[in-house]
PDB file of C-alpha atoms and ligand atoms in Angstrom:
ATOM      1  CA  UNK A   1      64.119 -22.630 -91.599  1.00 50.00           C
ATOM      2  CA  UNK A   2      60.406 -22.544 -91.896  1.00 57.00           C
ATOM      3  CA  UNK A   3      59.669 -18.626 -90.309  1.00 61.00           C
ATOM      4  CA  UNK A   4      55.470 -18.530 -90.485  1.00 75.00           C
ATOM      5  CA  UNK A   5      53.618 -15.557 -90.788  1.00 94.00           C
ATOM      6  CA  UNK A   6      54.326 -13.291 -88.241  1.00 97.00           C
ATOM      7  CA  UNK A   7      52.237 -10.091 -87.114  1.00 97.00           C
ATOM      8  CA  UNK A   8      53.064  -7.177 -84.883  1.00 98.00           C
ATOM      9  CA  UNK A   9      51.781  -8.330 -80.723  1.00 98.00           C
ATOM     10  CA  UNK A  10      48.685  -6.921 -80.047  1.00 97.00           C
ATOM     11  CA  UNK A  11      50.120  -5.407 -76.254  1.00 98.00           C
ATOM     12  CA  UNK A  12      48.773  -2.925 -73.912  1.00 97.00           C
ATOM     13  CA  UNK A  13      50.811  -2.047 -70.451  1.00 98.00           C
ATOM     14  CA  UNK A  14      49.360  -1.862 -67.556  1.00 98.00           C
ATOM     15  CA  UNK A  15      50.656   1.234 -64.995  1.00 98.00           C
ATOM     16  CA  UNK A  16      52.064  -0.627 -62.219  1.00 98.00           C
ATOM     17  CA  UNK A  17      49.008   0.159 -59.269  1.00 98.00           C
ATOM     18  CA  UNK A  18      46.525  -1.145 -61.918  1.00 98.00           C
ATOM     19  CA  UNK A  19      48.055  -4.226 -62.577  1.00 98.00           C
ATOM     20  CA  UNK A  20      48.618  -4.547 -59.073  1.00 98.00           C
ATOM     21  CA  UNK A  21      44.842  -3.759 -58.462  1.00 98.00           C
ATOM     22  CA  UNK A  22      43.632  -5.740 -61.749  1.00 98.00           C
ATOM     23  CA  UNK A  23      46.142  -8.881 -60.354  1.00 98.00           C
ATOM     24  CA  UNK A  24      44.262  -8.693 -56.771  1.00 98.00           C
ATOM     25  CA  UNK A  25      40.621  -8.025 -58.351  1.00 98.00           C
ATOM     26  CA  UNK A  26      41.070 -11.338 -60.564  1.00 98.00           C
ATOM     27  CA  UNK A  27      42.151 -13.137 -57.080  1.00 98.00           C
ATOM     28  CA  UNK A  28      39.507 -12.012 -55.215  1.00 98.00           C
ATOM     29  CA  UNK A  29      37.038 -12.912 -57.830  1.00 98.00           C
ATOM     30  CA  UNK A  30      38.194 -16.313 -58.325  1.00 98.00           C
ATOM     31  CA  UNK A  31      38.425 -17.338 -55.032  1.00 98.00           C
ATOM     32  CA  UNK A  32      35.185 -17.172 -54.566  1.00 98.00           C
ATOM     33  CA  UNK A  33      34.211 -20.037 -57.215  1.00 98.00           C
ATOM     34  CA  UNK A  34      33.226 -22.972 -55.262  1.00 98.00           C
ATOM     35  CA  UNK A  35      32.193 -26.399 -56.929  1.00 98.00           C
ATOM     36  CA  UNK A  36      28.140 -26.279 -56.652  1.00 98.00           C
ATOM     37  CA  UNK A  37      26.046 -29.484 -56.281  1.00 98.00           C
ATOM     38  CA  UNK A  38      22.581 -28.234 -56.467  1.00 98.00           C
ATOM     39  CA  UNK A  39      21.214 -26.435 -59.362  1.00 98.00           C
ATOM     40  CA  UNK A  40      18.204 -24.315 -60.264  1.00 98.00           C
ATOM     41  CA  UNK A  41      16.471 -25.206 -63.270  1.00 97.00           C
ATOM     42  CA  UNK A  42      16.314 -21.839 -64.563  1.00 98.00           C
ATOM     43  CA  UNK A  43      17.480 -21.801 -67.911  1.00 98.00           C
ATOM     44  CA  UNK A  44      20.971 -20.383 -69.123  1.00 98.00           C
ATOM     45  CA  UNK A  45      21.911 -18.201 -72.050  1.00 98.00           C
ATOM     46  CA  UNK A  46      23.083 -20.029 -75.100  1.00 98.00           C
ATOM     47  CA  UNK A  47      25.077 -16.666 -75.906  1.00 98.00           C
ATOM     48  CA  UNK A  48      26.776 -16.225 -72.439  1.00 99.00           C
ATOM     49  CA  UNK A  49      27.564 -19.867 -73.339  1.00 99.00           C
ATOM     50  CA  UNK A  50      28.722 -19.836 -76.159  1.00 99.00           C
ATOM     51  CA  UNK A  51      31.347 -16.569 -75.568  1.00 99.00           C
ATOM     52  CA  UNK A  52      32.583 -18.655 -72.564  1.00 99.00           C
ATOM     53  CA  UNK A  53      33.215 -21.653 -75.228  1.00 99.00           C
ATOM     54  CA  UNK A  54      34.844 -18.774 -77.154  1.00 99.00           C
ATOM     55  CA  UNK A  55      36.814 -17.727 -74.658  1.00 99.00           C
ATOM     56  CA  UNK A  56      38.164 -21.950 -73.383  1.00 99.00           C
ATOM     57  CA  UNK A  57      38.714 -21.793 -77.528  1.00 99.00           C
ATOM     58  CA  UNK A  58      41.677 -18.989 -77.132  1.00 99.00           C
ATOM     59  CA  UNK A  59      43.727 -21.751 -74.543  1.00 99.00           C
ATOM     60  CA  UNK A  60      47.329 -22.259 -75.979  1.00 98.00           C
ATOM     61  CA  UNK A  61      47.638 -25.797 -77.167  1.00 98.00           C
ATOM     62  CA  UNK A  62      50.294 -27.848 -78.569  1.00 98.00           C
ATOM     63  CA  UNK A  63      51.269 -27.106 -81.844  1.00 97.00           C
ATOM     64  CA  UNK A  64      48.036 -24.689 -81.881  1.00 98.00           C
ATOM     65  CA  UNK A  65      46.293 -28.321 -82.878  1.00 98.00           C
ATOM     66  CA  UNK A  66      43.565 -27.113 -80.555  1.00 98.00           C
ATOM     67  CA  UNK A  67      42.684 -30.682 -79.589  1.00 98.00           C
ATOM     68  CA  UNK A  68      39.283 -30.211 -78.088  1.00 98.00           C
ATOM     69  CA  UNK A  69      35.589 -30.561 -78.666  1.00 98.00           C
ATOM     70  CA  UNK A  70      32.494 -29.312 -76.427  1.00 99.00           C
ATOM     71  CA  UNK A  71      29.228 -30.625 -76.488  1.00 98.00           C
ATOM     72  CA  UNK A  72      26.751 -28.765 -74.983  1.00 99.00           C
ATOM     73  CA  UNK A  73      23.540 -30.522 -73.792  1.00 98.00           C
ATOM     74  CA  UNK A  74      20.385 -28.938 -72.967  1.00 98.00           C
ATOM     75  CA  UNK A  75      18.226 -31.731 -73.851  1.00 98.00           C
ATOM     76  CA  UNK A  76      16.010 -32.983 -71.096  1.00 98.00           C
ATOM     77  CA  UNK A  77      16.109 -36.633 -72.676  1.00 98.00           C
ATOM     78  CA  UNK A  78      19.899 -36.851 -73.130  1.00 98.00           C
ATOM     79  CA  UNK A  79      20.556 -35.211 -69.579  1.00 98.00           C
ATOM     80  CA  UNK A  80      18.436 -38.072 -68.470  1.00 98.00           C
ATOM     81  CA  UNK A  81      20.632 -40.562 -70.396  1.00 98.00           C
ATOM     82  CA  UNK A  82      23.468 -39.450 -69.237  1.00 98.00           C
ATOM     83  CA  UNK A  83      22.555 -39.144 -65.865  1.00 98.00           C
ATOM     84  CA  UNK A  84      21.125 -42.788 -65.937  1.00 98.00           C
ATOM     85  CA  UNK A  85      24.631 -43.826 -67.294  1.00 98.00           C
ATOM     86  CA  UNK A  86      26.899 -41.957 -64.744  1.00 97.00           C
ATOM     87  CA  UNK A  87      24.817 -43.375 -62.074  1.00 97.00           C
ATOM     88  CA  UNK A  88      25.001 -47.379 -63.261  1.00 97.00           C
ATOM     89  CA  UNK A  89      28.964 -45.828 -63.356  1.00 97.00           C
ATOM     90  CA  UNK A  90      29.458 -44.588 -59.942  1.00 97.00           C
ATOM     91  CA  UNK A  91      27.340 -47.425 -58.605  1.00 97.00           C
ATOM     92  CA  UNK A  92      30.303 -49.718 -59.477  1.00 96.00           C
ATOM     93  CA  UNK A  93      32.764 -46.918 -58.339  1.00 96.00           C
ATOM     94  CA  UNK A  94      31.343 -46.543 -54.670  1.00 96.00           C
ATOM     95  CA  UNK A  95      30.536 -50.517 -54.409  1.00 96.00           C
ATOM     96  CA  UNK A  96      33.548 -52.147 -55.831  1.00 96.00           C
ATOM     97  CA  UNK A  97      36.202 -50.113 -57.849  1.00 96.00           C
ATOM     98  CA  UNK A  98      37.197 -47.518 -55.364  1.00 96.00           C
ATOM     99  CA  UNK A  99      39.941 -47.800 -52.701  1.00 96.00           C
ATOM    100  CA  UNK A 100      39.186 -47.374 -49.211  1.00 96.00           C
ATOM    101  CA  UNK A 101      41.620 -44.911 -49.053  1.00 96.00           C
ATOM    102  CA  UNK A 102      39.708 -43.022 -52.363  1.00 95.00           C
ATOM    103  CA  UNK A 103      36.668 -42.959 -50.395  1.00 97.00           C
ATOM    104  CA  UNK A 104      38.403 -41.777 -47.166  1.00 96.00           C
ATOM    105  CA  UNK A 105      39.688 -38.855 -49.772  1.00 95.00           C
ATOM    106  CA  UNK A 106      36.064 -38.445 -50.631  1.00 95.00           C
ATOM    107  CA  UNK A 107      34.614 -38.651 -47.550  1.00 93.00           C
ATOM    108  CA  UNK A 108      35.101 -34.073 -47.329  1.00 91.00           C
ATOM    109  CA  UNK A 109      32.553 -33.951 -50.339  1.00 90.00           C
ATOM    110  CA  UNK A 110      29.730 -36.041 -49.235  1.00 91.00           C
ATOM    111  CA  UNK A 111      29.447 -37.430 -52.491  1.00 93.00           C
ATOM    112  CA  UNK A 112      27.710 -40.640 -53.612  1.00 96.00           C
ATOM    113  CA  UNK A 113      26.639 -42.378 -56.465  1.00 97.00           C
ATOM    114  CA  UNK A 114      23.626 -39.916 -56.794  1.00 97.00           C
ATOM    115  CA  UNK A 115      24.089 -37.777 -59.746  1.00 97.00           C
ATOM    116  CA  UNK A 116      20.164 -35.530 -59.652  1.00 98.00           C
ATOM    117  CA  UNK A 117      22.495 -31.974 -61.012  1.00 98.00           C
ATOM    118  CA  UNK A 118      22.714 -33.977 -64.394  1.00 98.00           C
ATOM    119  CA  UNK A 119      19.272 -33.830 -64.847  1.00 98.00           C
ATOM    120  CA  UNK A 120      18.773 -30.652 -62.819  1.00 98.00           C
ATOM    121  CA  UNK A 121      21.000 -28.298 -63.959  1.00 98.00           C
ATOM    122  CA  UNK A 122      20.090 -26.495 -67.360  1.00 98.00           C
ATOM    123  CA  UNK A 123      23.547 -26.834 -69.434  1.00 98.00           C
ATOM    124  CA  UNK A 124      26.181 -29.238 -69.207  1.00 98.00           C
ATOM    125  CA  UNK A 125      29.214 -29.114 -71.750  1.00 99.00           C
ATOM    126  CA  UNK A 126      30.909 -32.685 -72.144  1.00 98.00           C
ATOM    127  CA  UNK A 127      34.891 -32.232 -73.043  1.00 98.00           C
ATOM    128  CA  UNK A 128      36.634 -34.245 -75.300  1.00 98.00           C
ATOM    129  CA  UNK A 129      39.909 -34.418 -75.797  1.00 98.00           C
ATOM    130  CA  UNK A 130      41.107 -35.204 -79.402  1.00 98.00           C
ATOM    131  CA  UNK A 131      44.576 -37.639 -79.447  1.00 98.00           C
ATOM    132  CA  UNK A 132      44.834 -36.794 -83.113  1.00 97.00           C
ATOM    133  CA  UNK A 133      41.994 -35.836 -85.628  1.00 95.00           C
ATOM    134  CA  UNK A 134      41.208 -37.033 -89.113  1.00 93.00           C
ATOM    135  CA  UNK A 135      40.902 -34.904 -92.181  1.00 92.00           C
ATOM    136  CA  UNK A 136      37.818 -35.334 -94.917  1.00 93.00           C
ATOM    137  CA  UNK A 137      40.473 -37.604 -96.984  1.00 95.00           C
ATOM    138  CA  UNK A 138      41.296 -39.645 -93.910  1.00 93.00           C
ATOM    139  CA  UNK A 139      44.667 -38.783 -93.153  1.00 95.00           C
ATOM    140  CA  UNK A 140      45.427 -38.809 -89.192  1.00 96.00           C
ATOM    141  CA  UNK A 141      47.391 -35.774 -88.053  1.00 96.00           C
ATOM    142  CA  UNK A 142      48.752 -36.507 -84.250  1.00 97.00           C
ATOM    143  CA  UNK A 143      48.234 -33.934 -81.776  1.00 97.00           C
ATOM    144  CA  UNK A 144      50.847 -32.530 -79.203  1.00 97.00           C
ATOM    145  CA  UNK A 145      50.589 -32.396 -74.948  1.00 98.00           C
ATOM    146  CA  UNK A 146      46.768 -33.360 -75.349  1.00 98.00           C
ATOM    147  CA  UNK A 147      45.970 -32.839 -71.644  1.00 98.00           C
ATOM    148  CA  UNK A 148      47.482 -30.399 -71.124  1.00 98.00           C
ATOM    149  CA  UNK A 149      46.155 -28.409 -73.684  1.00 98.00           C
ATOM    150  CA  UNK A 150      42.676 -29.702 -72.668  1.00 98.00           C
ATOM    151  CA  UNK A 151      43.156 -28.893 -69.056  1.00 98.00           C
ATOM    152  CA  UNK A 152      43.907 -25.636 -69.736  1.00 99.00           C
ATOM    153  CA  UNK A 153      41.199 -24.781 -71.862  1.00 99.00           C
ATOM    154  CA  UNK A 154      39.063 -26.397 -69.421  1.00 98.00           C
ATOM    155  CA  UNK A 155      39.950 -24.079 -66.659  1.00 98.00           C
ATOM    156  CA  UNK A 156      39.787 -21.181 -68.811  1.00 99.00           C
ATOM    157  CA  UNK A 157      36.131 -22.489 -69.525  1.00 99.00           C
ATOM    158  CA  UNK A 158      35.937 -22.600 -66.085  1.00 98.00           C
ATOM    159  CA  UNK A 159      37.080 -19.353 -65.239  1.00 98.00           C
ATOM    160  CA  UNK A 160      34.859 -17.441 -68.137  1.00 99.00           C
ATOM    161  CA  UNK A 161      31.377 -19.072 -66.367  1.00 99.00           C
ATOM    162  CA  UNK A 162      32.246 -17.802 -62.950  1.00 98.00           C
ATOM    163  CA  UNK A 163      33.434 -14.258 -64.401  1.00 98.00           C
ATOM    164  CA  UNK A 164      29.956 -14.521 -66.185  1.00 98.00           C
ATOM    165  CA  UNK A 165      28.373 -15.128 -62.779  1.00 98.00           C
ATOM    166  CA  UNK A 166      27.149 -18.566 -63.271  1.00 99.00           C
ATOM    167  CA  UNK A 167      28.146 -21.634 -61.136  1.00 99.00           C
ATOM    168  CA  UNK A 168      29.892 -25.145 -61.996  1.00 99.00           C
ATOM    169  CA  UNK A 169      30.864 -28.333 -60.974  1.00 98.00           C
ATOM    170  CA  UNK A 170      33.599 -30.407 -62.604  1.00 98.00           C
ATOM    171  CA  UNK A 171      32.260 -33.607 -62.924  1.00 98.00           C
ATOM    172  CA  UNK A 172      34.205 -36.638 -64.204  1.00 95.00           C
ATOM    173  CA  UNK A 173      32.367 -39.800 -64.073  1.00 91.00           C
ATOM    174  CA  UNK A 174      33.731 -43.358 -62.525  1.00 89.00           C
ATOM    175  CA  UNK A 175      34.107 -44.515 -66.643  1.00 93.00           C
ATOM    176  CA  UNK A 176      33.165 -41.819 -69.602  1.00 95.00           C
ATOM    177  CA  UNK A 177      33.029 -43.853 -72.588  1.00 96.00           C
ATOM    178  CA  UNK A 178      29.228 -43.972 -72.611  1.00 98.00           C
ATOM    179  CA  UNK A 179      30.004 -40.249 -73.518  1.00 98.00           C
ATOM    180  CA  UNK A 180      31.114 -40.919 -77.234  1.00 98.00           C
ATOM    181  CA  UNK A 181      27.806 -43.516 -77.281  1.00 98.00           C
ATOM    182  CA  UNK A 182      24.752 -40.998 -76.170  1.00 98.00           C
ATOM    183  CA  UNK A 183      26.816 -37.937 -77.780  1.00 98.00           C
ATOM    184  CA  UNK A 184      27.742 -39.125 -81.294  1.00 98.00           C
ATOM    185  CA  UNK A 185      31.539 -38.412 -80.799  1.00 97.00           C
ATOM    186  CA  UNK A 186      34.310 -40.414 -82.869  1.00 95.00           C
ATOM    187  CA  UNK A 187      35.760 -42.937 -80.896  1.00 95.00           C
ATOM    188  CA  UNK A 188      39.232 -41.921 -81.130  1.00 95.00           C
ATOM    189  CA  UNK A 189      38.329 -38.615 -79.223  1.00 97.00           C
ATOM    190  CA  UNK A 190      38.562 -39.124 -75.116  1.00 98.00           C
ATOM    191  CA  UNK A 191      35.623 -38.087 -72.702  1.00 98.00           C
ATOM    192  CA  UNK A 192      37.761 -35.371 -70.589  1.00 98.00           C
ATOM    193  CA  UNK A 193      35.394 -33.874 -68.183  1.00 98.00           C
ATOM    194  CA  UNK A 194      31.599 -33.176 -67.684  1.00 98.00           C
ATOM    195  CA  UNK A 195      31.278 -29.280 -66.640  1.00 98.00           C
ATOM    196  CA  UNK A 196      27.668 -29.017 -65.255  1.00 98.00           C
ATOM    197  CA  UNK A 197      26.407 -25.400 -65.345  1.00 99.00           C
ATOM    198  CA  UNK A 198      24.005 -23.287 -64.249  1.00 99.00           C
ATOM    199  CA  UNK A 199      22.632 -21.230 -61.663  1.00 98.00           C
ATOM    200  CA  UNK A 200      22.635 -22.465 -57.828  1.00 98.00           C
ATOM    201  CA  UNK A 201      19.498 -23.740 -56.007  1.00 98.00           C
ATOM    202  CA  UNK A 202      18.498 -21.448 -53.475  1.00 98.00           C
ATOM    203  CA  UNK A 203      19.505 -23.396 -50.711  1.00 97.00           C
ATOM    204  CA  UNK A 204      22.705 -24.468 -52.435  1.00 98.00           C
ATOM    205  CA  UNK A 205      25.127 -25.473 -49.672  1.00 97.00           C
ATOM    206  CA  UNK A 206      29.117 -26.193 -50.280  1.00 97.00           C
ATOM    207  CA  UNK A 207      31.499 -28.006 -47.702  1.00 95.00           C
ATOM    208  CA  UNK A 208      33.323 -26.454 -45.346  1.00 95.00           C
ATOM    209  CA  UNK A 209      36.844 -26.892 -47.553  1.00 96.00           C
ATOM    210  CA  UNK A 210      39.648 -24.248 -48.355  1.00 97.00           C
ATOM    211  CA  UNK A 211      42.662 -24.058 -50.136  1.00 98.00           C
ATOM    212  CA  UNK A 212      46.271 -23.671 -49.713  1.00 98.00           C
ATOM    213  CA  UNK A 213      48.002 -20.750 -48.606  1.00 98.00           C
ATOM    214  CA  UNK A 214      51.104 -19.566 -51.369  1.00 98.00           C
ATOM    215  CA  UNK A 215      53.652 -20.566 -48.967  1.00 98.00           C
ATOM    216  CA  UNK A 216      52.221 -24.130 -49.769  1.00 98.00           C
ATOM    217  CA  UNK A 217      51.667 -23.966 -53.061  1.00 98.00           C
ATOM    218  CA  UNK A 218      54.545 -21.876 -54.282  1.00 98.00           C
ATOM    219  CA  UNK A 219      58.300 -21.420 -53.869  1.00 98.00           C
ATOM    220  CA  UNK A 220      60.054 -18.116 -54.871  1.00 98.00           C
ATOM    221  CA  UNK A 221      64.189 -18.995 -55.325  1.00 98.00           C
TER     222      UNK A 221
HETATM  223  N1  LIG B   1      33.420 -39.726 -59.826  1.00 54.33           N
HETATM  224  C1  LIG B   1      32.920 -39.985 -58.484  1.00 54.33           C
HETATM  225  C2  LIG B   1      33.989 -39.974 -57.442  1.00 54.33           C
HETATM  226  C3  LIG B   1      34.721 -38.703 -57.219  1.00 54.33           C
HETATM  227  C4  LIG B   1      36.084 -38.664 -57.418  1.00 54.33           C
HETATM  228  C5  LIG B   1      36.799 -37.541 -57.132  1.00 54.33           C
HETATM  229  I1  LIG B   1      38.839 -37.587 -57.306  1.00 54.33           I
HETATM  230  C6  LIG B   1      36.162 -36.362 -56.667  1.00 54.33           C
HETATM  231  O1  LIG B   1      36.884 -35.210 -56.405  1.00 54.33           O
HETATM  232  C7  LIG B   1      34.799 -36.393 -56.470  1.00 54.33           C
HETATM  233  C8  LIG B   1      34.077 -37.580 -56.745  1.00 54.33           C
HETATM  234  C9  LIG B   1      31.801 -38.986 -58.130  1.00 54.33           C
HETATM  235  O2  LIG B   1      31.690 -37.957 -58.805  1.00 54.33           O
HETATM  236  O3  LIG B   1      31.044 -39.239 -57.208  1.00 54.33           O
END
C-alpha cells in the first residue's frame, strides 16, 4: 500500500480553562459577524487580503485537490460590470424566476434587485469552484466533494475577514456565469459565491434577525 510522506503533527495542548476560555472567545467573536449591505468606500489592504486568502487556502479539501480559485476585484470598471450584470440577473429573479414562497423567505432581508455594494464596496473576491482542473499537457484530473471543499474554505475566508475586523456579505447572484465572461475564468470552473468586502458605511443598518439556539441546532446522544 501506497504510505506518503509522513511528518511528525505539529500539536500544542491547550490547559483545559484556556481552551475553555479560547472556545468561548472565538464564539463571542463570531457571533457578532452580521451580513453588511452598505459599504464605505474606503479602501482595504491588499495584505490583510491576501493573508485572509491565505488563511481560506489552509481549508481541508478532497483529496487535498484544493479545488478553488479567488479573484479579487478592485477595479472600479469591472465592479461596474459586474454590478450591471447581477442587476439585469436579479431583475429576472425578483420579476419572474422566483417562487412566491422564495420571496416570502426573502421578505426578512429587504432585498431587491438593487445591487449599489458591488460598486461601493472596495474589494470583492469572486469564488470558483474547480470540478476538475487541467494540467499544461491537457490531461483532466477530477476533483473530490467539490462543494464541500469550497464551502468550507469559503467560511474560513469568511471567518479570517471578520477576525481581521472587516465586514462581508455573501452574495450569490440569481445566475453567475457572466462571472467566467467579465473575469477570464475557464469555463469548466463554477462561479461559487461573490464575497463583497470592506468596511461598513457609517450608517450601516442590519435586520433585526438571530440565530438558533444549540438545542436547535445540535443533538448530544
Ligand atoms: N440573489 C438574490 C436573492 C437572494 C436569495 C437568497 I437564498 C438570499 O439569502 C438573499 C437574496 C439577491 O441577492 O437579491
Amino acid at each position: 500500500m501506497h504510505q506518503g510522506n509522513q511528518i511528525p503533527l505539529t500539536y500544542h495542548e491547550y490547559p483545559a480553562e484556556e481552551m475553555r476560555e479560547r472556545a468561548c472567545a472565538f464564539y463571542a467573536e463570531m457571533r457578532r459577524r452580521r451580513s453588511v449591505r452598505q459599504f464605505s468606500p474606503r479602501p482595504v489592504s491588499p495584505e490583510v487580503i491576501a493573508d485572509c486568502l491565505r488563511a481560506a487556502g489552509t481549508a481541508p479539501s478532497g483529496a487535498n485537490m484544493q479545488p478553488w480559485h479567488f479573484v479579487v476585484i478592485t477595479d472600479p470598471a469591472v465592479k461596474r460590470q459586474i454590478r450591471e450584470a447581477a442587476e439585469a440577473e436579479e431583475q429576472e429573479f425578483y420579476r419572474r424566476r422566483a417562487s412566491q414562497e422564495w420571496l416570502d423567505a426573502l421578505a426578512p432581508l429587504q432585498t431587491n434587485a438593487q445591487k449599489p455594494f458591488l460598486e461601493a464596496a472596495p474589494c470583492l473576491i469572486a469564488i470558483f469552484a474547480q470540478p476538475h482542473r487541467v494540467t499544461p499537457t491537457g490531461e483532466t484530473i477530477k476533483h473530490y466533494y467539490v462543494n464541500q471543499s469550497v464551502g468550507i474554505a469559503t467560511g474560513i475566508l469568511l471567518a479570517a475577514v471578520h477576525h481581521a475586523g472587516l465586514v462581508a456579505l455573501t452574495y450569490t447572484p440569481s445566475r453567475m456565469a457572466f462571472l467566467n465572461q467579465l473575469l477570464h475564468r475557464p469555463s469548466y470552473e463554477r462561479p461559487f459565491l461573490l464575497l463583497v468586502v470592506g468596511y461598513p458605511a457609517a450608517d450601516a443598518t442590519v435586520p433585526a434577525i438571530g440565530k438558533k439556539p444549540l438545542e436547535e441546532i445540535a443533538t448530544f446522544i
